[in-house]
Amino acid sequence: MAATQVRGQRIPRLDAPAKVTGRAKYTYDVDQTSDPRLKGMLYGAILRSRLPRARIRRIDTSKAEKMPGVRAVMSLVGEGAEVQYAGEALAAVAAETWEQAKDALSAIEVEYEPLPFEVDTDRAYEKGLRSSPRVERRGRGEDGFDEADVVVEATYRTPVQIHTPLETHGSVVVWTGPSQVVVYDSTQVLFSVRDSLARELNLPPENVQVICEYMGGGFGSKLWMQHYTPIAARLSRKAGAPVKLMLSREEDFLATGNNPDAVQTIRIGAKKDGTFVAFSRRSYGTGGVGGGADLPAPVYRFPHLYLEHVDVTTNAGPAAPLRAPKWPQAAFGVDSAIDELAAKLGMDPVELRIKNDPSEIRRKEWQIGAERIGWKEKWRPWGSHKGVLRRGLGCGASAWGGGGGPGSVAEVEIFRDGSVVVRLGTQDIGTGTKTVVGIAAADGLGLTPEFLRSDQFRVYIGDTRLGRSGGSGGSTTAASVYPAVYDAADKALARLKEFVAKKLGVPADRLVSQGGRIFDKQNPTKGLTWGEATRLLPTEAISQRGEWRPGMTGSGVAGCQFAEVEVDTETGIVRVVKVVAVHDCGAVINRLTAESQVIGGVTQGISFALLEGRLMDWQTGLMINADLENYKLAGAFEVPEIDVVLLDMPERGVIGLGEPPIIPTAAAIANAVANALGVRVRELPITPDKVLKALGKVPS
Amino acid sequence: MGKGRKVSGGVTRRSFLKVAGSGAALTEVLTGCRPSAEVAVAEEQPQVATKVSVTLRVNGKSHRLQLEPRVTLLNALRHHLHLTGAKPVCDRGECGACTVLMDGKPIYSCMLLAVDADGHEITTVEGLAQDGRLHPLQAAFVEKDALQCGFCTPGFIMAALGLLRENKNPTLEQVRAALSGNICRCGVYTRIFEAVLEAAKKMQGRA
Ligand code: FES
Ligand code: FES
């Protein structure tokens, strides 16, 4: 990388002005004023099963077809089909107004034959609606416990979560020719949507263009093409008009993915001095009608390990990865159990962790975090806090991959008037990718942050007509796109340098581009400004493509968090006072947005710890909190001071950061609550009723 | 207006009274819990709603629209005036993403019928920047990185603007209270608080 860099500075995101003015057109927003091809756009809507399991005896769309404004109606299931969860798609309509589309849904007749169902994880487990156990063993497995002096065992529970991106799922489709289709999709994976839809519609992928310049959050639930995209495409073809099909909030809750729950019985065995010897976990959870409720192994050093997992099938929508999928649940279990062990051993929980942590980086981070939260001064053993309002401290660990790889083709164009255009078919899901792309190009070209934010610098992403790039999942985007863009910029600069070299009479390899000037490194006063240099171009522009280069990225991050809470022992209300989040991501590309990622992860972690959870009524099989009033998310009053410590380790290269900050928060909060109370709530969310039960103030 | 739950696919709270009157929708809701075969019967065809004339004054401009009376202010702005800054997120007054100012006060535009906005002065996020210059609140959101995906952002900005019109020098707690009707799933609240406090300072300096 170049010597002086934009990388590592605080760069406000390039698309922020568009977002704060309402100019940004999300999938939900596009219409004929943003794309004239959408003139005459219809509104699509989907009718969904209201029973958790049923056979569809009859579905009659004839009345809906005659409704005012209705232009297309489709049954999505045949008669006799079996639906497996409330929320499964049955039929779809397109109408001239949104209101007419909703009317048309209620005119579709469906005759259901109800079938037995189960939506409760424990009841389904008891009934045997479960997979055979999957087992993983290391060392001597459970036999290893015979080496332990001390053993703790407990069961921890976490609920099903819903991703709830603010922009619901949906697509807008317009056929621009008999076999040409343009799709706006709120997605984390432009090219995979393109390829999947092409397959579904039997078109060559080049005939499908997918656009997502702005996207209102996904958190893993928009990582593949979902059912509504081909439905919108078919409605559009049938109606002969563009169709916007955005799901309602309720549909988003029921049918676009969820994060499985977990019931984990954990045992930890240790020596008297605190050295861990064995870990075992028996777990089950439900990914609804899909699987995928398994959990990762702990990050701590355990010579003997036994993991056994069972997936439970319930009549609920299929699971989808949610930011650091499976890790926050696992961390809640493991780090809670470690604190229980620390209490039994009479050890300081931070010391116990450092002793058993194989990661050198995280061992350092434990110390930084402890210092920032004031652990030495404030921490007191469990049970020593008295009074109505009790404060406590806790901590938890995270770990993630975050590496990148080949597959991105970036383009950098330098114009004679000095302007620069960067193009890459990646997507910005709120993580700041567009700005990362810009920084990579600015660094490759030796330009300044001011130039990067000026009108002369333009970044285009979010369109499959641009160079191919991968999906935004697994925190791999930064480490995948940065090297490709840097490579393209570097090559474009090399071409520009040829003209400068000729002009200055200096060999090109002696030229350096830095701070908006290209100059002779042996005689820095001899040089040209960026504008003077680009005016030498013999054509309107030069353009270069770049691909991922090895050597610029790494993988494997650590991280830990500390929480201070205050619990009201009369009301059971937990208030998070402060969270210290210590994370690393190799080379920090944009300190401002990287910190925001951490803040966002912590805030979602607070939601998970204290508020969130899908509630299913086992008698009706319906979700009873499928709305933003009753599905609780952290709001302005729940968010404490968040102290972000981001280690910059340029020598490790670029590594992703999106996911790890959500991992340890709930564990740290649960441990802080247990520390404050002297008794532990082993089930998330830690709501006031559970706190009062744990205190014995209300019957359990 | 109560927070009526959606009771069946395609039936929104606005059409609920009308639809429930026919009995069919209720049958459907109740039979959801009954373990016997049942039929969800189609509605009587809803009447073609007559449109009414509405004049909306938005960001200083008047627009005459012919709308069905059930069209919300949010949908009138988005579908009929193509002002898509206010976002539909919950469509039932739970998230604040659709916040606009009506006569200077923040309201949830999804919870107001467009006809009821007739004669009032509506300000949307599109109306804040002047001659391409960001409003100090917008500028503070940019500089403090008070957004990630940005889908909640217009709503937060309008709610904050409502606050700053009433209270030029709010405390952090007052900012929290003013924004407690808005949800940000990306979780950038602390950045938003910073941005609002910063903007308050800047706006006072300017005044
Ligand atoms: S969309 Fe109006 S409050 Fe949520
Ligand atoms: S920035 Fe994404 S919801 Fe607030």
CSV table of N, CA, C and O in Angstrom, one decimal, chain A residues 12-13 19-21 25-26 28-29 31 43 50-51 67 98 102-103 106-107 109-110 112 114 162-164 166-167 215 219 249 430 453 592 595-597 599-600 603-604 612 627-629 633-637 639-640, chain B residues 3 5 8-10 28 32-33 36-38 40 42-43 45-46 70-71 75 78-79 82 84 87-89 91 94 125-126 134 138 142-143 145 147-152 157 176-177 180 183 185-187 189-191 193:
chain,number,residue,atom,x,y,z
A,12,PRO,N,-16.5,10.4,6.2
A,12,PRO,CA,-17.9,10.2,6.2
A,12,PRO,C,-18.4,9.4,4.9
A,12,PRO,O,-17.8,9.6,3.9
A,13,ARG,N,-19.4,8.6,5.1
A,13,ARG,CA,-19.7,7.7,3.9
A,13,ARG,C,-20.1,8.5,2.7
A,13,ARG,O,-20.8,9.5,2.8
A,19,LYS,N,-28.5,9.9,1.3
A,19,LYS,CA,-29.4,9.2,2.3
A,19,LYS,C,-30.1,10.2,3.3
A,19,LYS,O,-31.2,10.1,3.7
A,20,VAL,N,-29.4,11.3,3.6
A,20,VAL,CA,-30.0,12.3,4.5
A,20,VAL,C,-30.9,13.3,3.8
A,20,VAL,O,-31.6,14.0,4.5
A,21,THR,N,-30.9,13.3,2.5
A,21,THR,CA,-31.8,14.2,1.8
A,21,THR,C,-33.0,13.5,1.3
A,21,THR,O,-33.9,14.1,0.7
A,25,LYS,N,-32.5,6.3,-3.7
A,25,LYS,CA,-33.7,5.5,-4.0
A,25,LYS,C,-33.4,4.0,-3.7
A,25,LYS,O,-32.6,3.4,-4.3
A,26,TYR,N,-34.1,3.6,-2.7
A,26,TYR,CA,-34.0,2.2,-2.3
A,26,TYR,C,-35.0,1.4,-3.2
A,26,TYR,O,-35.8,2.0,-3.9
A,28,TYR,N,-37.5,-0.1,-2.3
A,28,TYR,CA,-38.9,0.3,-1.9
A,28,TYR,C,-39.3,1.6,-2.6
A,28,TYR,O,-40.5,1.9,-2.8
A,29,ASP,N,-38.3,2.5,-3.0
A,29,ASP,CA,-38.6,3.8,-3.5
A,29,ASP,C,-38.7,4.0,-5.0
A,29,ASP,O,-39.2,5.0,-5.5
A,31,ASP,N,-39.4,4.3,-8.7
A,31,ASP,CA,-40.6,4.5,-9.5
A,31,ASP,C,-40.2,5.2,-10.8
A,31,ASP,O,-39.1,5.4,-11.1
A,43,TYR,N,-48.6,-2.5,-8.2
A,43,TYR,CA,-48.2,-3.0,-6.9
A,43,TYR,C,-48.6,-4.4,-6.7
A,43,TYR,O,-49.7,-4.9,-7.0
A,50,ARG,N,-52.6,-18.7,6.7
A,50,ARG,CA,-52.8,-18.2,8.0
A,50,ARG,C,-52.9,-19.4,9.0
A,50,ARG,O,-53.1,-19.2,10.2
A,51,LEU,N,-52.7,-20.6,8.5
A,51,LEU,CA,-52.6,-21.7,9.3
A,51,LEU,C,-51.2,-22.3,9.3
A,51,LEU,O,-50.5,-22.2,8.3
A,67,MET,N,-61.6,-7.8,-9.6
A,67,MET,CA,-61.6,-6.6,-8.8
A,67,MET,C,-61.0,-5.4,-9.5
A,67,MET,O,-60.2,-5.5,-10.4
A,98,TRP,N,-51.7,0.2,-4.5
A,98,TRP,CA,-51.3,-0.6,-3.4
A,98,TRP,C,-52.6,-1.0,-2.7
A,98,TRP,O,-52.7,-2.2,-2.3
A,102,LYS,N,-54.1,-4.9,-2.1
A,102,LYS,CA,-54.5,-5.5,-0.8
A,102,LYS,C,-56.0,-6.0,-0.8
A,102,LYS,O,-56.3,-7.0,-0.3
A,103,ASP,N,-56.8,-5.2,-1.4
A,103,ASP,CA,-58.2,-5.6,-1.6
A,103,ASP,C,-58.3,-6.9,-2.3
A,103,ASP,O,-59.1,-7.8,-1.9
A,106,SER,N,-57.9,-10.1,-0.4
A,106,SER,CA,-59.0,-10.6,0.5
A,106,SER,C,-60.1,-11.2,-0.3
A,106,SER,O,-61.1,-11.7,0.2
A,107,ALA,N,-60.1,-11.1,-1.6
A,107,ALA,CA,-61.1,-11.7,-2.5
A,107,ALA,C,-60.7,-13.1,-3.0
A,107,ALA,O,-61.4,-13.7,-3.7
A,109,GLU,N,-60.3,-16.9,-2.5
A,109,GLU,CA,-60.9,-17.9,-1.6
A,109,GLU,C,-60.0,-19.0,-1.4
A,109,GLU,O,-59.5,-19.6,-2.4
A,110,VAL,N,-59.7,-19.3,-0.2
A,110,VAL,CA,-58.9,-20.5,0.1
A,110,VAL,C,-59.6,-21.4,1.1
A,110,VAL,O,-60.2,-21.0,2.1
A,112,TYR,N,-59.0,-24.4,3.5
A,112,TYR,CA,-57.9,-25.1,4.1
A,112,TYR,C,-58.4,-26.4,4.8
A,112,TYR,O,-59.5,-26.4,5.4
A,114,PRO,N,-57.1,-28.1,8.0
A,114,PRO,CA,-56.1,-28.0,9.0
A,114,PRO,C,-55.4,-29.3,9.3
A,114,PRO,O,-56.1,-30.4,9.3
A,162,ILE,N,-35.8,-12.4,14.8
A,162,ILE,CA,-36.1,-12.0,13.4
A,162,ILE,C,-35.2,-10.9,13.0
A,162,ILE,O,-34.9,-10.0,13.8
A,163,HIS,N,-34.7,-10.9,11.8
A,163,HIS,CA,-33.7,-10.0,11.3
A,163,HIS,C,-34.3,-8.5,11.4
A,163,HIS,O,-33.5,-7.6,11.7
A,164,THR,N,-35.5,-8.3,11.0
A,164,THR,CA,-36.2,-7.0,11.0
A,164,THR,C,-35.3,-5.9,10.4
A,164,THR,O,-35.2,-4.9,11.0
A,166,LEU,N,-35.0,-2.6,8.4
A,166,LEU,CA,-36.1,-1.6,8.3
A,166,LEU,C,-36.7,-1.6,6.9
A,166,LEU,O,-37.9,-1.5,6.8
A,167,GLU,N,-35.9,-1.8,5.9
A,167,GLU,CA,-36.5,-2.0,4.5
A,167,GLU,C,-36.9,-3.5,4.4
A,167,GLU,O,-36.1,-4.4,4.5
A,215,MET,N,-29.6,0.0,0.1
A,215,MET,CA,-30.4,-1.1,0.7
A,215,MET,C,-30.6,-0.9,2.1
A,215,MET,O,-29.7,-0.5,2.9
A,219,PHE,N,-28.9,-8.0,7.3
A,219,PHE,CA,-28.4,-8.8,8.4
A,219,PHE,C,-28.3,-10.3,8.2
A,219,PHE,O,-28.4,-11.0,9.1
A,249,ARG,N,-44.5,-5.6,6.8
A,249,ARG,CA,-43.8,-5.9,8.0
A,249,ARG,C,-44.1,-7.3,8.5
A,249,ARG,O,-43.3,-8.1,8.9
A,430,GLY,N,-25.1,-1.1,4.2
A,430,GLY,CA,-25.1,-0.2,5.3
A,430,GLY,C,-23.8,-0.3,6.1
A,430,GLY,O,-23.6,0.4,7.0
A,453,ARG,N,-14.1,13.1,-1.5
A,453,ARG,CA,-15.5,13.5,-1.2
A,453,ARG,C,-16.0,14.6,-2.2
A,453,ARG,O,-17.1,15.1,-2.0
A,592,LEU,N,-14.1,5.9,10.9
A,592,LEU,CA,-15.4,6.4,11.3
A,592,LEU,C,-16.5,5.3,11.1
A,592,LEU,O,-17.3,5.0,12.0
A,595,GLU,N,-16.0,2.1,13.3
A,595,GLU,CA,-16.6,2.3,14.7
A,595,GLU,C,-18.1,2.2,14.7
A,595,GLU,O,-18.7,1.6,15.6
A,596,SER,N,-18.7,2.7,13.6
A,596,SER,CA,-20.2,2.6,13.5
A,596,SER,C,-20.6,1.1,13.5
A,596,SER,O,-21.6,0.7,14.0
A,597,GLN,N,-19.8,0.3,12.8
A,597,GLN,CA,-20.2,-1.1,12.7
A,597,GLN,C,-20.2,-1.7,14.1
A,597,GLN,O,-21.0,-2.5,14.4
A,599,ILE,N,-20.5,-0.1,17.0
A,599,ILE,CA,-21.7,0.5,17.7
A,599,ILE,C,-23.0,-0.3,17.3
A,599,ILE,O,-23.8,-0.6,18.2
A,600,GLY,N,-23.1,-0.5,16.0
A,600,GLY,CA,-24.3,-1.2,15.6
A,600,GLY,C,-24.4,-2.6,16.1
A,600,GLY,O,-25.5,-3.1,16.5
A,603,THR,N,-25.3,-2.6,19.8
A,603,THR,CA,-26.7,-2.2,20.0
A,603,THR,C,-27.6,-3.4,19.7
A,603,THR,O,-28.6,-3.6,20.4
A,604,GLN,N,-27.3,-4.1,18.6
A,604,GLN,CA,-28.1,-5.3,18.3
A,604,GLN,C,-27.9,-6.3,19.4
A,604,GLN,O,-28.8,-7.1,19.7
A,612,GLU,N,-35.3,-8.9,22.5
A,612,GLU,CA,-35.9,-9.6,21.4
A,612,GLU,C,-36.3,-11.0,21.6
A,612,GLU,O,-35.8,-11.7,22.5
A,627,ASP,N,-44.9,-7.8,14.8
A,627,ASP,CA,-45.0,-6.3,14.5
A,627,ASP,C,-43.9,-5.6,15.4
A,627,ASP,O,-43.4,-6.2,16.3
A,628,LEU,N,-43.6,-4.4,15.0
A,628,LEU,CA,-42.5,-3.7,15.7
A,628,LEU,C,-42.9,-3.1,17.1
A,628,LEU,O,-42.1,-2.6,17.8
A,629,GLU,N,-44.2,-3.3,17.4
A,629,GLU,CA,-44.6,-2.9,18.8
A,629,GLU,C,-44.2,-4.0,19.8
A,629,GLU,O,-43.7,-3.7,20.9
A,633,LEU,N,-37.3,-4.1,19.9
A,633,LEU,CA,-35.9,-3.8,19.5
A,633,LEU,C,-35.4,-2.7,20.4
A,633,LEU,O,-36.1,-1.8,20.8
A,634,ALA,N,-34.1,-2.6,20.5
A,634,ALA,CA,-33.5,-1.5,21.3
A,634,ALA,C,-33.8,-0.2,20.7
A,634,ALA,O,-33.8,0.0,19.5
A,635,GLY,N,-34.2,0.7,21.5
A,635,GLY,CA,-34.5,2.1,21.1
A,635,GLY,C,-33.7,3.1,21.8
A,635,GLY,O,-32.7,2.7,22.5
A,636,ALA,N,-34.0,4.4,21.6
A,636,ALA,CA,-33.2,5.4,22.1
A,636,ALA,C,-32.9,5.4,23.6
A,636,ALA,O,-31.8,5.8,24.1
A,637,PHE,N,-33.8,4.8,24.4
A,637,PHE,CA,-33.7,4.7,25.8
A,637,PHE,C,-32.8,3.6,26.3
A,637,PHE,O,-32.3,3.5,27.4
A,639,VAL,N,-30.0,2.4,24.8
A,639,VAL,CA,-28.6,2.4,24.4
A,639,VAL,C,-27.8,3.2,25.3
A,639,VAL,O,-28.0,4.4,25.6
A,640,PRO,N,-26.7,2.6,25.8
A,640,PRO,CA,-25.8,3.2,26.8
A,640,PRO,C,-24.7,3.9,26.1
A,640,PRO,O,-24.6,4.0,24.8
B,3,LYS,N,-53.9,0.5,18.0
B,3,LYS,CA,-52.9,-0.2,17.2
B,3,LYS,C,-53.5,-1.6,16.8
B,3,LYS,O,-53.2,-2.6,17.4
B,5,ARG,N,-54.3,-4.9,15.2
B,5,ARG,CA,-53.4,-5.9,14.5
B,5,ARG,C,-54.0,-6.2,13.2
B,5,ARG,O,-55.2,-6.2,13.0
B,8,SER,N,-55.9,-10.4,9.0
B,8,SER,CA,-55.9,-11.5,8.0
B,8,SER,C,-55.2,-10.9,6.7
B,8,SER,O,-55.2,-9.7,6.6
B,9,GLY,N,-54.7,-11.8,5.9
B,9,GLY,CA,-53.9,-11.3,4.7
B,9,GLY,C,-54.8,-10.4,3.9
B,9,GLY,O,-55.9,-10.6,3.6
B,10,GLY,N,-54.2,-9.2,3.6
B,10,GLY,CA,-54.9,-8.3,2.7
B,10,GLY,C,-55.9,-7.4,3.5
B,10,GLY,O,-56.5,-6.6,2.9
B,28,GLU,N,-62.5,-16.1,9.3
B,28,GLU,CA,-61.2,-16.6,8.9
B,28,GLU,C,-60.3,-16.5,10.1
B,28,GLU,O,-59.5,-17.4,10.4
B,32,GLY,N,-58.8,-19.9,12.4
B,32,GLY,CA,-57.4,-20.2,12.5
B,32,GLY,C,-57.1,-21.0,13.7
B,32,GLY,O,-56.2,-21.8,13.8
B,33,CYS,N,-57.9,-21.0,14.8
B,33,CYS,CA,-57.7,-21.7,16.0
B,33,CYS,C,-58.5,-23.0,16.0
B,33,CYS,O,-58.5,-23.7,17.0
B,36,SER,N,-61.0,-27.8,12.8
B,36,SER,CA,-61.9,-28.5,11.9
B,36,SER,C,-61.7,-27.9,10.5
B,36,SER,O,-61.2,-26.8,10.4
B,37,ALA,N,-62.3,-28.5,9.6
B,37,ALA,CA,-62.2,-28.0,8.2
B,37,ALA,C,-62.9,-26.7,8.1
B,37,ALA,O,-63.9,-26.5,8.8
B,38,GLU,N,-62.5,-25.8,7.3
B,38,GLU,CA,-63.2,-24.6,7.3
B,38,GLU,C,-62.9,-23.9,5.9
B,38,GLU,O,-62.0,-24.3,5.2
B,40,ALA,N,-62.4,-20.2,4.1
B,40,ALA,CA,-62.3,-18.7,4.2
B,40,ALA,C,-63.0,-18.2,3.0
B,40,ALA,O,-62.6,-18.4,1.8
B,42,ALA,N,-64.6,-15.5,0.4
B,42,ALA,CA,-64.3,-14.2,-0.2
B,42,ALA,C,-65.2,-13.2,0.2
B,42,ALA,O,-66.4,-13.4,0.6
B,43,GLU,N,-64.7,-12.0,0.2
B,43,GLU,CA,-65.5,-10.8,0.5
B,43,GLU,C,-66.6,-10.6,-0.6
B,43,GLU,O,-66.4,-11.0,-1.7
B,45,GLN,N,-67.5,-8.1,-3.1
B,45,GLN,CA,-66.6,-7.2,-3.8
B,45,GLN,C,-66.7,-5.8,-3.1
B,45,GLN,O,-67.8,-5.2,-3.0
B,46,PRO,N,-65.5,-5.3,-2.7
B,46,PRO,CA,-65.6,-4.0,-2.1
B,46,PRO,C,-66.1,-3.0,-3.1
B,46,PRO,O,-65.9,-3.1,-4.3
B,70,ARG,N,-59.2,6.5,1.9
B,70,ARG,CA,-58.4,5.6,2.8
B,70,ARG,C,-56.9,5.8,2.6
B,70,ARG,O,-56.1,5.1,3.3
B,71,VAL,N,-56.4,6.5,1.6
B,71,VAL,CA,-55.0,6.6,1.3
B,71,VAL,C,-54.3,7.4,2.4
B,71,VAL,O,-54.8,8.5,2.8
B,75,ASN,N,-48.6,7.2,1.9
B,75,ASN,CA,-48.8,6.7,0.6
B,75,ASN,C,-49.1,7.8,-0.4
B,75,ASN,O,-48.7,7.7,-1.6
B,78,ARG,N,-45.7,9.2,-1.2
B,78,ARG,CA,-44.8,8.2,-1.9
B,78,ARG,C,-45.4,7.8,-3.3
B,78,ARG,O,-44.7,7.9,-4.3
B,79,HIS,N,-46.6,7.4,-3.3
B,79,HIS,CA,-47.2,6.9,-4.5
B,79,HIS,C,-47.7,8.0,-5.5
B,79,HIS,O,-47.7,7.8,-6.7
B,82,HIS,N,-44.5,11.1,-5.5
B,82,HIS,CA,-43.1,10.5,-5.7
B,82,HIS,C,-42.1,11.1,-4.7
B,82,HIS,O,-40.9,11.2,-5.1
B,84,THR,N,-40.2,10.0,-1.8
B,84,THR,CA,-40.0,8.7,-1.2
B,84,THR,C,-39.0,8.8,0.0
B,84,THR,O,-38.5,7.8,0.5
B,87,LYS,N,-40.3,6.8,4.8
B,87,LYS,CA,-40.2,5.4,4.5
B,87,LYS,C,-41.4,4.6,5.1
B,87,LYS,O,-41.7,4.9,6.3
B,88,PRO,N,-41.9,3.6,4.4
B,88,PRO,CA,-42.9,2.7,5.0
B,88,PRO,C,-42.1,1.6,5.6
B,88,PRO,O,-41.3,0.9,5.0
B,89,VAL,N,-42.2,1.4,6.9
B,89,VAL,CA,-41.5,0.3,7.6
B,89,VAL,C,-42.4,-0.6,8.3
B,89,VAL,O,-42.3,-1.8,8.2
B,91,ASP,N,-45.9,0.7,8.9
B,91,ASP,CA,-47.2,1.1,8.4
B,91,ASP,C,-48.2,1.1,9.5
B,91,ASP,O,-49.4,0.9,9.3
B,94,GLU,N,-45.3,2.4,14.6
B,94,GLU,CA,-44.4,1.8,15.6
B,94,GLU,C,-43.0,2.1,15.4
B,94,GLU,O,-42.1,1.7,16.3
B,125,VAL,N,-38.4,15.3,4.4
B,125,VAL,CA,-36.9,15.4,4.4
B,125,VAL,C,-36.4,16.0,3.1
B,125,VAL,O,-35.4,16.7,3.1
B,126,GLU,N,-37.2,15.9,2.0
B,126,GLU,CA,-36.8,16.5,0.7
B,126,GLU,C,-36.8,18.0,0.8
B,126,GLU,O,-36.2,18.6,-0.1
B,134,LEU,N,-26.9,21.3,2.5
B,134,LEU,CA,-27.6,20.5,3.5
B,134,LEU,C,-28.0,21.4,4.7
B,134,LEU,O,-27.3,22.3,5.0
B,138,GLN,N,-28.8,17.7,8.7
B,138,GLN,CA,-28.4,16.7,7.7
B,138,GLN,C,-26.9,16.6,7.6
B,138,GLN,O,-26.3,15.6,7.6
B,142,VAL,N,-24.3,13.4,8.4
B,142,VAL,CA,-23.2,13.0,7.5
B,142,VAL,C,-21.9,12.9,8.2
B,142,VAL,O,-21.2,11.9,8.2
B,143,GLU,N,-21.5,14.0,8.9
B,143,GLU,CA,-20.2,14.1,9.5
B,143,GLU,C,-20.0,13.2,10.7
B,143,GLU,O,-18.9,12.6,10.9
B,145,ASP,N,-21.5,10.3,11.0
B,145,ASP,CA,-21.9,9.0,10.5
B,145,ASP,C,-23.1,8.4,11.3
B,145,ASP,O,-23.0,7.3,11.8
B,147,LEU,N,-25.7,7.2,10.5
B,147,LEU,CA,-26.5,6.3,9.7
B,147,LEU,C,-25.7,5.2,9.1
B,147,LEU,O,-24.5,5.3,9.0
B,148,GLN,N,-26.4,4.1,8.9
B,148,GLN,CA,-25.7,3.0,8.2
B,148,GLN,C,-26.5,2.7,6.9
B,148,GLN,O,-26.2,3.3,5.9
B,149,CYS,N,-27.5,1.8,7.0
B,149,CYS,CA,-28.3,1.6,5.8
B,149,CYS,C,-29.0,2.8,5.4
B,149,CYS,O,-29.3,3.0,4.2
B,150,GLY,N,-29.4,3.6,6.4
B,150,GLY,CA,-30.0,4.9,6.1
B,150,GLY,C,-31.5,4.9,5.9
B,150,GLY,O,-32.1,5.9,5.6
B,151,PHE,N,-32.1,3.7,6.1
B,151,PHE,CA,-33.5,3.6,5.8
B,151,PHE,C,-34.3,4.3,6.9
B,151,PHE,O,-35.4,4.9,6.7
B,152,CYS,N,-33.8,4.4,8.1
B,152,CYS,CA,-34.5,5.1,9.2
B,152,CYS,C,-34.1,6.6,9.2
B,152,CYS,O,-34.8,7.3,10.0
B,157,ILE,N,-34.2,12.3,11.2
B,157,ILE,CA,-33.9,13.7,10.9
B,157,ILE,C,-35.2,14.5,11.2
B,157,ILE,O,-35.1,15.6,11.8
B,176,ARG,N,-33.0,11.8,23.5
B,176,ARG,CA,-33.4,10.5,23.6
B,176,ARG,C,-35.0,10.4,23.6
B,176,ARG,O,-35.6,9.6,22.9
B,177,ALA,N,-35.6,11.2,24.4
B,177,ALA,CA,-37.0,11.2,24.5
B,177,ALA,C,-37.7,11.6,23.2
B,177,ALA,O,-38.6,10.9,22.7
B,180,SER,N,-37.5,8.7,20.8
B,180,SER,CA,-37.8,7.3,21.3
B,180,SER,C,-39.0,6.7,20.5
B,180,SER,O,-39.3,5.5,20.7
B,183,ILE,N,-37.1,3.8,15.3
B,183,ILE,CA,-36.3,2.6,15.5
B,183,ILE,C,-35.2,2.6,14.4
B,183,ILE,O,-35.4,3.0,13.3
B,185,ARG,N,-32.6,-0.2,13.2
B,185,ARG,CA,-32.2,-1.6,13.4
B,185,ARG,C,-30.7,-1.7,13.3
B,185,ARG,O,-30.1,-2.6,13.9
B,186,CYS,N,-30.1,-0.8,12.4
B,186,CYS,CA,-28.6,-0.9,12.3
B,186,CYS,C,-27.9,-0.5,13.6
B,186,CYS,O,-26.8,-0.8,13.9
B,187,GLY,N,-28.7,0.2,14.5
B,187,GLY,CA,-28.2,0.5,15.8
B,187,GLY,C,-27.2,1.7,15.9
B,187,GLY,O,-26.3,1.6,16.7
B,189,TYR,N,-27.9,4.7,17.2
B,189,TYR,CA,-28.5,5.7,18.1
B,189,TYR,C,-27.4,6.6,18.7
B,189,TYR,O,-27.6,7.8,18.7
B,190,THR,N,-26.3,6.1,19.2
B,190,THR,CA,-25.4,7.0,19.9
B,190,THR,C,-24.8,8.0,18.9
B,190,THR,O,-24.6,9.1,19.3
B,191,ARG,N,-24.6,7.6,17.7
B,191,ARG,CA,-24.2,8.5,16.6
B,191,ARG,C,-25.2,9.6,16.4
B,191,ARG,O,-24.9,10.7,16.1
B,193,PHE,N,-27.5,10.7,18.4
B,193,PHE,CA,-27.6,11.6,19.5
B,193,PHE,C,-26.5,12.7,19.3
B,193,PHE,O,-26.7,13.9,19.5
